Short mmCIF file of C-alpha atoms in Angstrom, two decimals:
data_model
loop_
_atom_site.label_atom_id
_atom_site.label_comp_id
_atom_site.label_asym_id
_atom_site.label_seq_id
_atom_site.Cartn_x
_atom_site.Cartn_y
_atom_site.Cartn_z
CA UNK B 1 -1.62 -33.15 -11.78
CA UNK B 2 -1.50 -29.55 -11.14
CA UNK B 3 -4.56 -27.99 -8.77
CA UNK B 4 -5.98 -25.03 -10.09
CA UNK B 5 -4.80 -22.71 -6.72
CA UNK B 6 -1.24 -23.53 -7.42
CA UNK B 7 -1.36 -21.80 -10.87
CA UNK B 8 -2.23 -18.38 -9.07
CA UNK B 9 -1.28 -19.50 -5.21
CA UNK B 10 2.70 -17.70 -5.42
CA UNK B 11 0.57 -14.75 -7.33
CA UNK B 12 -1.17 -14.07 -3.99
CA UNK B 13 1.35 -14.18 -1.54
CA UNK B 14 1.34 -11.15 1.33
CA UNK B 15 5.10 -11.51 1.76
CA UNK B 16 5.99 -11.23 -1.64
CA UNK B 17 2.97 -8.04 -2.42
CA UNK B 18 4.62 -6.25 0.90
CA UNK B 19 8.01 -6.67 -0.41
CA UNK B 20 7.17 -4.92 -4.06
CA UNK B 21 5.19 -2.25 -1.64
CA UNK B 22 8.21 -1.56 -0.31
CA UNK B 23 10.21 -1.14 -3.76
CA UNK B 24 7.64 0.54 -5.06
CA UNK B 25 8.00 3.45 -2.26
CA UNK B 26 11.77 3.57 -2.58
CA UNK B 27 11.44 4.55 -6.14
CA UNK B 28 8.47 6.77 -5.48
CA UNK B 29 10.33 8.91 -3.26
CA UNK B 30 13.21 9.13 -5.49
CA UNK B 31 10.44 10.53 -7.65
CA UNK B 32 9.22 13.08 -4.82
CA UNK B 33 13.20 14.29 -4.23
CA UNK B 34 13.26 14.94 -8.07
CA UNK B 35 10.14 17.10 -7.69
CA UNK B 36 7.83 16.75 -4.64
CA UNK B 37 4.35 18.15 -6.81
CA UNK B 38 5.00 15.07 -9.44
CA UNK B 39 2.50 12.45 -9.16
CA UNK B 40 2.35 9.16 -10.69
CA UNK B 41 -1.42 9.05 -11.99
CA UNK B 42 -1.62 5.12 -13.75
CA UNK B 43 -4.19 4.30 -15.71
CA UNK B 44 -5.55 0.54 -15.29
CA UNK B 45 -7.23 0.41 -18.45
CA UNK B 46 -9.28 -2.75 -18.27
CA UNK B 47 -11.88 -3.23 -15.07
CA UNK B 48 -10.15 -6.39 -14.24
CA UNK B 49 -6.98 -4.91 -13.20
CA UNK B 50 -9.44 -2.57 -10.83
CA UNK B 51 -11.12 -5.13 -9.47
CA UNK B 52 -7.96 -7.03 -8.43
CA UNK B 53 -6.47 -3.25 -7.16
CA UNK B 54 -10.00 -2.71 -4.98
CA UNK B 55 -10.08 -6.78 -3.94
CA UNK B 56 -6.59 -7.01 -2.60
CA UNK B 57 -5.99 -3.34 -1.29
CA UNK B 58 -3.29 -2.38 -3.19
CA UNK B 59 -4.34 1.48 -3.57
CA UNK B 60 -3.76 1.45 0.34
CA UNK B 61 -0.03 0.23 -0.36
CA UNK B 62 1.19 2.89 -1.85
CA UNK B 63 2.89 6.05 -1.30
CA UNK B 64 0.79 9.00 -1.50
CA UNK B 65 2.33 10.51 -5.04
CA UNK B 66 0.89 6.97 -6.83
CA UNK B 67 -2.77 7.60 -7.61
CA UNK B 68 -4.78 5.05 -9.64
CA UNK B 69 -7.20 6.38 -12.63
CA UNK B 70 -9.84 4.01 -13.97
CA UNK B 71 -10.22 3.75 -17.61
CA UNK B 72 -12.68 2.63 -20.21
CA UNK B 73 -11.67 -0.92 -20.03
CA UNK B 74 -14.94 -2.57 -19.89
CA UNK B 75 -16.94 -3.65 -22.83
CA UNK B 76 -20.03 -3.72 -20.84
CA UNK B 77 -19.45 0.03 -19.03
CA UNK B 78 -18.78 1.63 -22.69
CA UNK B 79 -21.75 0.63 -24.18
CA UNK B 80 -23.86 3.21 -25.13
CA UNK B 81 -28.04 3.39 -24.65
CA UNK B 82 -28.67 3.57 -28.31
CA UNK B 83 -26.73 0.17 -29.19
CA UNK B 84 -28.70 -1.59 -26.03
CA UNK B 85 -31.31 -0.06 -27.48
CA UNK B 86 -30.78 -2.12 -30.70
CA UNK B 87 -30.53 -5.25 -28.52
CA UNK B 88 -34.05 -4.92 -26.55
CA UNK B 89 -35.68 -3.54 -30.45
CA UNK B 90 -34.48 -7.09 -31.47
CA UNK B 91 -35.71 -8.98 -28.57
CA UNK B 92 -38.94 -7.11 -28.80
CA UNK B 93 -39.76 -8.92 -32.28
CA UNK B 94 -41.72 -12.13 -32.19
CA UNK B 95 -39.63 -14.12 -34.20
CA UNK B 96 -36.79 -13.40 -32.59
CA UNK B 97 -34.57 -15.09 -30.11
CA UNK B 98 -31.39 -12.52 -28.54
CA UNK B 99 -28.82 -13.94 -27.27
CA UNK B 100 -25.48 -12.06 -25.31
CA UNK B 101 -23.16 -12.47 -23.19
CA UNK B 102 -23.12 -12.15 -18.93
CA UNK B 103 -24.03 -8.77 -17.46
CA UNK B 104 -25.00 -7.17 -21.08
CA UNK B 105 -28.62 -8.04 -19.92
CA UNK B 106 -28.81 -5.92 -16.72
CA UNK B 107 -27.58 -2.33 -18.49
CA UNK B 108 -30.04 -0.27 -18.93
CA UNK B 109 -30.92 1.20 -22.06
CA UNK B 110 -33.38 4.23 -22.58
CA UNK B 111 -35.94 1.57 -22.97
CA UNK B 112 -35.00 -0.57 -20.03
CA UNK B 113 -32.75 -3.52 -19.92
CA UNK B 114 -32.98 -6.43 -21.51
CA UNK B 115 -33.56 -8.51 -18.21
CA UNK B 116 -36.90 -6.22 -18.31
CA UNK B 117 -37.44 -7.34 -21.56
CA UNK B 118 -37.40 -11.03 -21.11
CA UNK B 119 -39.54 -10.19 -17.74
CA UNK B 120 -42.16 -8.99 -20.09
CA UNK B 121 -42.08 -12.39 -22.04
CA UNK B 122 -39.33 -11.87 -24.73
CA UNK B 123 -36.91 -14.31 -26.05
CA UNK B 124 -33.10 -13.02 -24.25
CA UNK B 125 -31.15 -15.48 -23.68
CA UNK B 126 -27.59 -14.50 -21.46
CA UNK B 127 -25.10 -17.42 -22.43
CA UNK B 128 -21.11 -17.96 -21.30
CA UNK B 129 -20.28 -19.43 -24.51
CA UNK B 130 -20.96 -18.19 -27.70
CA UNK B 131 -20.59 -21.45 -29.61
CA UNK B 132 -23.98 -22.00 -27.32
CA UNK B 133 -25.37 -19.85 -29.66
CA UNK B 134 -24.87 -22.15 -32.64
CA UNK B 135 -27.19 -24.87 -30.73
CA UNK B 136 -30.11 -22.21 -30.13
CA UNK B 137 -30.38 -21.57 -33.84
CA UNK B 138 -30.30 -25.37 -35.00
CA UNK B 139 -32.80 -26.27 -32.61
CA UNK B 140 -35.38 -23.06 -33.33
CA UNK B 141 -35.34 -23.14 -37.30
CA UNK B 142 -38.30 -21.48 -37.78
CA UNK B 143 -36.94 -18.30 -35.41
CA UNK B 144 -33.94 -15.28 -36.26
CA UNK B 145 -31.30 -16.04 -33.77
CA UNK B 146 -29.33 -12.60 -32.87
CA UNK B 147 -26.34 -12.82 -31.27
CA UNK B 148 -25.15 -9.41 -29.90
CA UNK B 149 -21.68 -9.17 -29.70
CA UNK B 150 -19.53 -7.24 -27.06
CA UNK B 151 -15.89 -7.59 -25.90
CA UNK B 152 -12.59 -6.16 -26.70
CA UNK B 153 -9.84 -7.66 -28.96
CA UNK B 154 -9.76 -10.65 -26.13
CA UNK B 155 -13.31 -12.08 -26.82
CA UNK B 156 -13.39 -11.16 -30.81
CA UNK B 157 -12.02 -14.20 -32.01
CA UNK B 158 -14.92 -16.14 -30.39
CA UNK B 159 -17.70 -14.24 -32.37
CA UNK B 160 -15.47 -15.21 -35.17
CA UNK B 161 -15.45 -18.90 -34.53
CA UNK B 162 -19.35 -18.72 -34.19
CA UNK B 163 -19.59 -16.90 -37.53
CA UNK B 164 -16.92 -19.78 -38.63
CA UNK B 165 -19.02 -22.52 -37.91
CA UNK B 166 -22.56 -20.91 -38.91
CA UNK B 167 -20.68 -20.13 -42.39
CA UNK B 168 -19.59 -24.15 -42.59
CA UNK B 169 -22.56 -25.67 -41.58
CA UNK B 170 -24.75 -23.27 -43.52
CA UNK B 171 -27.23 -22.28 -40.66
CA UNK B 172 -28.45 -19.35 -42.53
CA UNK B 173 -31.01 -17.94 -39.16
CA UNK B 174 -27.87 -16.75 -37.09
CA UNK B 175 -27.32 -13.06 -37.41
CA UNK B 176 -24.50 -10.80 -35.75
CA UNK B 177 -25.12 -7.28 -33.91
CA UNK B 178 -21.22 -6.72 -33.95
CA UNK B 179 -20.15 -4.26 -31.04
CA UNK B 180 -16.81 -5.15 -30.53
CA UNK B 181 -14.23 -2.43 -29.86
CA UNK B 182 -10.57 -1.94 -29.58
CA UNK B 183 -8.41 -0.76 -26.87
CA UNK B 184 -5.67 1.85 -28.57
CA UNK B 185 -8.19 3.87 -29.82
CA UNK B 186 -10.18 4.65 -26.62
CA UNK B 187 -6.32 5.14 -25.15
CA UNK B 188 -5.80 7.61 -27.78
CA UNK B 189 -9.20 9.17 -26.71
CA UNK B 190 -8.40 9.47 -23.26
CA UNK B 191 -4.92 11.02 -24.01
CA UNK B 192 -6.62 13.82 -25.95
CA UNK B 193 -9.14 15.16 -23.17
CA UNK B 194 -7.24 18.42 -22.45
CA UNK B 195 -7.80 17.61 -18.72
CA UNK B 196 -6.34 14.32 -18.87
CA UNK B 197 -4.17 13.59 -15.82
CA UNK B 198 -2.67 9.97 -16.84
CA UNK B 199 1.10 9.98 -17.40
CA UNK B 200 1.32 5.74 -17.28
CA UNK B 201 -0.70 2.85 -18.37
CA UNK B 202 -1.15 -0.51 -16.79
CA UNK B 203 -2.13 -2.45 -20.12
CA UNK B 204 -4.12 -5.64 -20.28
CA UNK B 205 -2.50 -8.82 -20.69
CA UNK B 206 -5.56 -10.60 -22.16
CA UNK B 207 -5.86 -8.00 -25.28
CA UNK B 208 -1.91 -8.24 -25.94
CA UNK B 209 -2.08 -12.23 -25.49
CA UNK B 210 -4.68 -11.70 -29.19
CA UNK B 211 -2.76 -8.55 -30.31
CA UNK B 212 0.93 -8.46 -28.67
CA UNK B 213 2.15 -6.06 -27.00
CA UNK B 214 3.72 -3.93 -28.78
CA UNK B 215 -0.21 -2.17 -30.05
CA UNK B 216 0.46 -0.22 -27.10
CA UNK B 217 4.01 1.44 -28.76
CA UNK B 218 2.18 4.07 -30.01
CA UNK B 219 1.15 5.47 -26.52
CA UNK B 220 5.02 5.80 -25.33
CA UNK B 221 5.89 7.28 -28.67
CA UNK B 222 3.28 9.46 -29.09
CA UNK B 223 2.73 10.80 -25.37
CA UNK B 224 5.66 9.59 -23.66
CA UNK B 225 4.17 7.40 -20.83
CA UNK B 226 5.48 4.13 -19.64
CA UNK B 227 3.39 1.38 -20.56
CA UNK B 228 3.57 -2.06 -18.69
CA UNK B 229 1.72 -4.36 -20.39
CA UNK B 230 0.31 -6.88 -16.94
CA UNK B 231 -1.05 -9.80 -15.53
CA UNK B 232 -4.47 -9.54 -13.23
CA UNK B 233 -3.13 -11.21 -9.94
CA UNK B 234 -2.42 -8.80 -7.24
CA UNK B 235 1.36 -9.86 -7.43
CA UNK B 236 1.58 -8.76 -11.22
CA UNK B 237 -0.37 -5.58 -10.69
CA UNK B 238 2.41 -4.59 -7.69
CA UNK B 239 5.26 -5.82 -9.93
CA UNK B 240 4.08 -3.55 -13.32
CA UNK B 241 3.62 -0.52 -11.02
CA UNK B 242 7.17 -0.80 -9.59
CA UNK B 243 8.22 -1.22 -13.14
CA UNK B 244 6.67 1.82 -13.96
CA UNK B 245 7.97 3.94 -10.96
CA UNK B 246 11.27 2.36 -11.81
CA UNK B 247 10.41 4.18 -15.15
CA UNK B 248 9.16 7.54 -13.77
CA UNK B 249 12.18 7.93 -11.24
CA UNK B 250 14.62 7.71 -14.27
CA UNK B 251 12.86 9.73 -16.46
CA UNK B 252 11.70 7.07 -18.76
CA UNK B 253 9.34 6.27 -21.07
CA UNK B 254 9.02 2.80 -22.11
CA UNK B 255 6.80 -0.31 -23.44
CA UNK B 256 7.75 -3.23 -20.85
CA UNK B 257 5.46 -6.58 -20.99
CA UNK B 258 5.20 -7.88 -17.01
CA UNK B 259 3.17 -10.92 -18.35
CA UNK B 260 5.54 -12.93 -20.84
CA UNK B 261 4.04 -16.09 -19.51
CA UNK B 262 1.48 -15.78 -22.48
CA UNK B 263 2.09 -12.30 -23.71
CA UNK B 264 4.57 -12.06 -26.74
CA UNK B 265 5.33 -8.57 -28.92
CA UNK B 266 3.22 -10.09 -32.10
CA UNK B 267 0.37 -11.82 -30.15
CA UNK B 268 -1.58 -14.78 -31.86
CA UNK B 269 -1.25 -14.13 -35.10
CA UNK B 270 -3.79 -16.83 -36.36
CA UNK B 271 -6.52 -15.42 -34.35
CA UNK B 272 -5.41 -11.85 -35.68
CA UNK B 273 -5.82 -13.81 -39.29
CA UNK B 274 -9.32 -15.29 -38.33
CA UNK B 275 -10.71 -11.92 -37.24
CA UNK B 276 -9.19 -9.87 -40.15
CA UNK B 277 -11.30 -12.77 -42.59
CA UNK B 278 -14.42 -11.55 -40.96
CA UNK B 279 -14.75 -8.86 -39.80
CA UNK B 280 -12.84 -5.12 -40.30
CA UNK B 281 -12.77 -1.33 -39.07
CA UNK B 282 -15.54 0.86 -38.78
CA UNK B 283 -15.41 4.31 -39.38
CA UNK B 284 -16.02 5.13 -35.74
CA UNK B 285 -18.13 4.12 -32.60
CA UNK B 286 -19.80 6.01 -29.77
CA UNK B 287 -18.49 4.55 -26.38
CA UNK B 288 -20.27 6.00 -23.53
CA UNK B 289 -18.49 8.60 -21.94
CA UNK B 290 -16.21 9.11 -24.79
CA UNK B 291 -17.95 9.77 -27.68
CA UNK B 292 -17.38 9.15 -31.16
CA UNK B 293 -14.00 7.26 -31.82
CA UNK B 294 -12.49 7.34 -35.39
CA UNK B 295 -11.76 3.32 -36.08
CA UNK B 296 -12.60 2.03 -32.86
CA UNK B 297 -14.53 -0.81 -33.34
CA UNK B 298 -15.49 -4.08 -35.85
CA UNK B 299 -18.06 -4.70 -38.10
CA UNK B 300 -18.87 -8.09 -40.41
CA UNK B 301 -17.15 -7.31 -43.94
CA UNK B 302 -19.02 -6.92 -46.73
CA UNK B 303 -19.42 -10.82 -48.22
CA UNK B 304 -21.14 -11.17 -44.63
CA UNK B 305 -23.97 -8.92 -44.67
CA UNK B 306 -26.03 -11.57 -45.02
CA UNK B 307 -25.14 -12.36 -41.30
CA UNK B 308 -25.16 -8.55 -40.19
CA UNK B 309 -28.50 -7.39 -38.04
CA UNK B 310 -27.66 -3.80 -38.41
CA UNK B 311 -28.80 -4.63 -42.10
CA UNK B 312 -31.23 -7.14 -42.05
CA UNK B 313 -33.42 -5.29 -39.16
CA UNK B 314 -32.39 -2.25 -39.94
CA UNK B 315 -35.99 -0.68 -41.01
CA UNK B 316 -36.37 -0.75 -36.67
CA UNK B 317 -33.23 -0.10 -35.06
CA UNK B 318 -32.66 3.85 -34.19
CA UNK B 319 -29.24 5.40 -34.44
CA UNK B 320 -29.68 8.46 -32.66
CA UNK B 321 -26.94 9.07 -29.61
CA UNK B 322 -29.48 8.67 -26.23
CA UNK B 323 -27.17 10.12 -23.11
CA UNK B 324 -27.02 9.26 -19.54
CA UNK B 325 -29.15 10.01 -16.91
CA UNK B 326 -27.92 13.40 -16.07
CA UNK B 327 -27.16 12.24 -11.89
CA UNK B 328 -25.04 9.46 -13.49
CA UNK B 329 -21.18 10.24 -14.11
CA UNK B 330 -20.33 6.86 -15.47
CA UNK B 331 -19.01 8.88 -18.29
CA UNK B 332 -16.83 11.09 -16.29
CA UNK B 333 -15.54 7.52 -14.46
CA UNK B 334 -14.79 6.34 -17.70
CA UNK B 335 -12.66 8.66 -19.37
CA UNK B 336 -10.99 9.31 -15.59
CA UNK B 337 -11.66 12.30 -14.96
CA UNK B 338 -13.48 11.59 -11.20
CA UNK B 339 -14.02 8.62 -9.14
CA UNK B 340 -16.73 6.51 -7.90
CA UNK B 341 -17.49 8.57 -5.10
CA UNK B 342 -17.58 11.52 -6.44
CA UNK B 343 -20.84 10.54 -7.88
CA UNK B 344 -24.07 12.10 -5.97
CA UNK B 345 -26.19 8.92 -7.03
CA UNK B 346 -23.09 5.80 -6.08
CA UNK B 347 -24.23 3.76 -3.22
CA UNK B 348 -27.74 5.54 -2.95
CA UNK B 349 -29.94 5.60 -5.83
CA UNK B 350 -27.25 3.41 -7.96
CA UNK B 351 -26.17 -0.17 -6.04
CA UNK B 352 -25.45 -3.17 -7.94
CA UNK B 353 -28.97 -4.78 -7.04
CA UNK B 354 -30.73 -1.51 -8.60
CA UNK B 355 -27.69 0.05 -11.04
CA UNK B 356 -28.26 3.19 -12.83
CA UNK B 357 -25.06 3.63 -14.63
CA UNK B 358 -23.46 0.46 -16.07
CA UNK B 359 -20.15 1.04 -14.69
CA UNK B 360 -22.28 -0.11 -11.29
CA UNK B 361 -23.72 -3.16 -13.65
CA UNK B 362 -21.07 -4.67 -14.77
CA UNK B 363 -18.33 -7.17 -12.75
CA UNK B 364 -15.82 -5.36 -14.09
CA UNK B 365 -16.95 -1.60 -13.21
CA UNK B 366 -14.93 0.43 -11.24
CA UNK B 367 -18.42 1.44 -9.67
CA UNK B 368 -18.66 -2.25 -9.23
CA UNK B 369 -15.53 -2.59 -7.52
CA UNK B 370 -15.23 0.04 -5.01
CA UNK B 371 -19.16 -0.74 -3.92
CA UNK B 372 -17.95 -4.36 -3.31
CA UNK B 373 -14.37 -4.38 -1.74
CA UNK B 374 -14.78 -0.39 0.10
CA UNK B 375 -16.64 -1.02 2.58
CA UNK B 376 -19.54 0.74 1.29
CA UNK B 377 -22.88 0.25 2.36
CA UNK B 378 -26.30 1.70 1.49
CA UNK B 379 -26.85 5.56 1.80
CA UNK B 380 -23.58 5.48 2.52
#
């Protein structure tokens, strides 16, 4: 039987990561002799890909005409006050029990966090699976059981299965808060920022293992940027950026897919057919940082708004847009226009033990990462 380190061991190797290093540079300086002010600025959409960039050094690799730019790739960073908001109005009722996933709890809202919430005696209740969620409503019948929902395309169909089974076994106190959202439309967003300095995306494997890959097309097509669709082990990061220098130093512009151990062009189409039953478009979503999106996130369809909390609680939930804390540029992070360190509050009045902005809260933030693997320390 297979060991767990020998399905990612090879992915790790420093022989093999200094080998693509040095590919990488050969076809960056072909680059640099085509034009010596052309940079390469790659955009790792989702937070995983950062972490594994900041974990395993791979910034320092690279010639000095690569430059990574962090995107908005993290359910938990895009979330803006007013839907957390929502979450710690629900948890606030008596007869209510909230339940969410991870590092959702820790993000503050204008009203706190939802951590602070169950501090002050509320029912929150953080869970890894959201089939747990099914168990906490069977065994408090006389309570509403709210299960606010976050992720991208890759944790959808789960919400759906929980919906599924609620729907089949008729456990009619299980509402949804559905904030799920959708990667090509926060791309799109991105590419539209007039000061936008991306020219290639590093997409994530996990969305195009639900969706395929070919829902990033439109982004070659429509602003001519390679898009390698990757894994999130340091040697598939180092082999989708040398695809796309391979790309830049021909002049290229292309959709490749680095991770065809899972990833195919059509994705899983019966998941895509289980979400579709439930749930379908909005007409747009704040993200934090971005703003309003046209069609960039879910809702329950309309034979479930029986399940859907917006509606059932919606005589207390507030929809005004709340902003950041003016010293926080999470928002600027997010739509990658600056970097961690550019902002005045990282490492001093923001750490991951006392986080202001929730790009510092979540594991997947880029302010996460670079507080964890840059050798920062406090009032740095």
């Amino acid at each position: 039987m297979l060991e767990l380190k020998q399905l990612y061991q090879g992915f790790r190797e420093p022989e093999t990561i200094a080998r693509l290093a040095e590919q990488i540079k050969q076809q960056a300086e072909l680059v640099k002799q085509r034009d010596p002010a052309e940079k390469i600025n790659i955009m790792e959409v989702c937070g995983g890909h950062t972490h594994t960039i900041m974990k395993y050094g791979l910034n320092q690799l690279l010639p000095d005409n690569i430059e990574f730019i962090h995107g908005p790739g993290c359910p938990v960073c895009i979330m803006p006050k007013e839907r957390i908001d929502h979450a710690i109005t629900l948890a606030s009722q008596p007869d209510i029990i909230l339940v969410t996933l991870g590092d959702m709890i820790r993000v503050p809202g204008s009203k706190g966090s939802l951590a602070q919430c169950r501090a002050n005696g509320h029912d929150v209740r953080p869970i890894y699976d959201p089939l747990d969620t099914l168990q906490i409503a069977k065994d408090n019948p006389d309570k509403k059981v709210v299960f606010f929902a976050i992720g991208f395309e890759t944790s959808t169909p789960m919400t759906v299965v929980l919906l599924e089974q609620a729907e089949k076994l008729a456990i009619t106190n299980l509402y949804f808060h559905i904030n799920h959202v959708l990667v090509p439309p926060a791309i799109s967003a991105v590419m539209a920022d007039p000061a936008v300095r991306v020219n290639a995306f590093i997409g994530p494997s996990h969305v195009s293992v639900i969706q395929g890959s070919e829902i990033y097309r439109f982004a070659v097509d429509n602003y001519n940027t390679p898009v390698v669709v990757s894994g999130f082990e340091p040697v598939d990061v180092m082999e989708s950026i040398l695809r796309i220098t391979t790309q830049r130093a021909k002049g290229e512009a292309e959709l490749d897919n680095q991770y065809t151990r899972a990833v195919t062009p059509e994705g899983n189409t019966k998941a895509q057919e289980l979400v579709n039953t439930y749930l379908c478009v909005r007409e747009d979503f704040r993200w934090r940082g971005l703003g309003p999106i046209p069609e960039s996130a879910l809702r329950l369809r309309d034979e479930y708004q029986h399940r859907d909390a917006e509606i059932k609680f919606a005589d207390i939930l507030q929809h005004e847009p709340i902003e950041d804390h003016k010293a926080c540029q999470c928002g600027d992070i997010l739509r990658g226009l600056c970097k961690p360190k550019d902002c005045k509050v990282f490492a001093r009045g923001c750490t991951p033990d006392s986080p202001m902005g929730s790009c510092m809260v979540s594991s997947e933030g880029a302010c996460n990462a670079y507080y964890r693997y840059s050798g920062v320390t406090e009032n740095a």
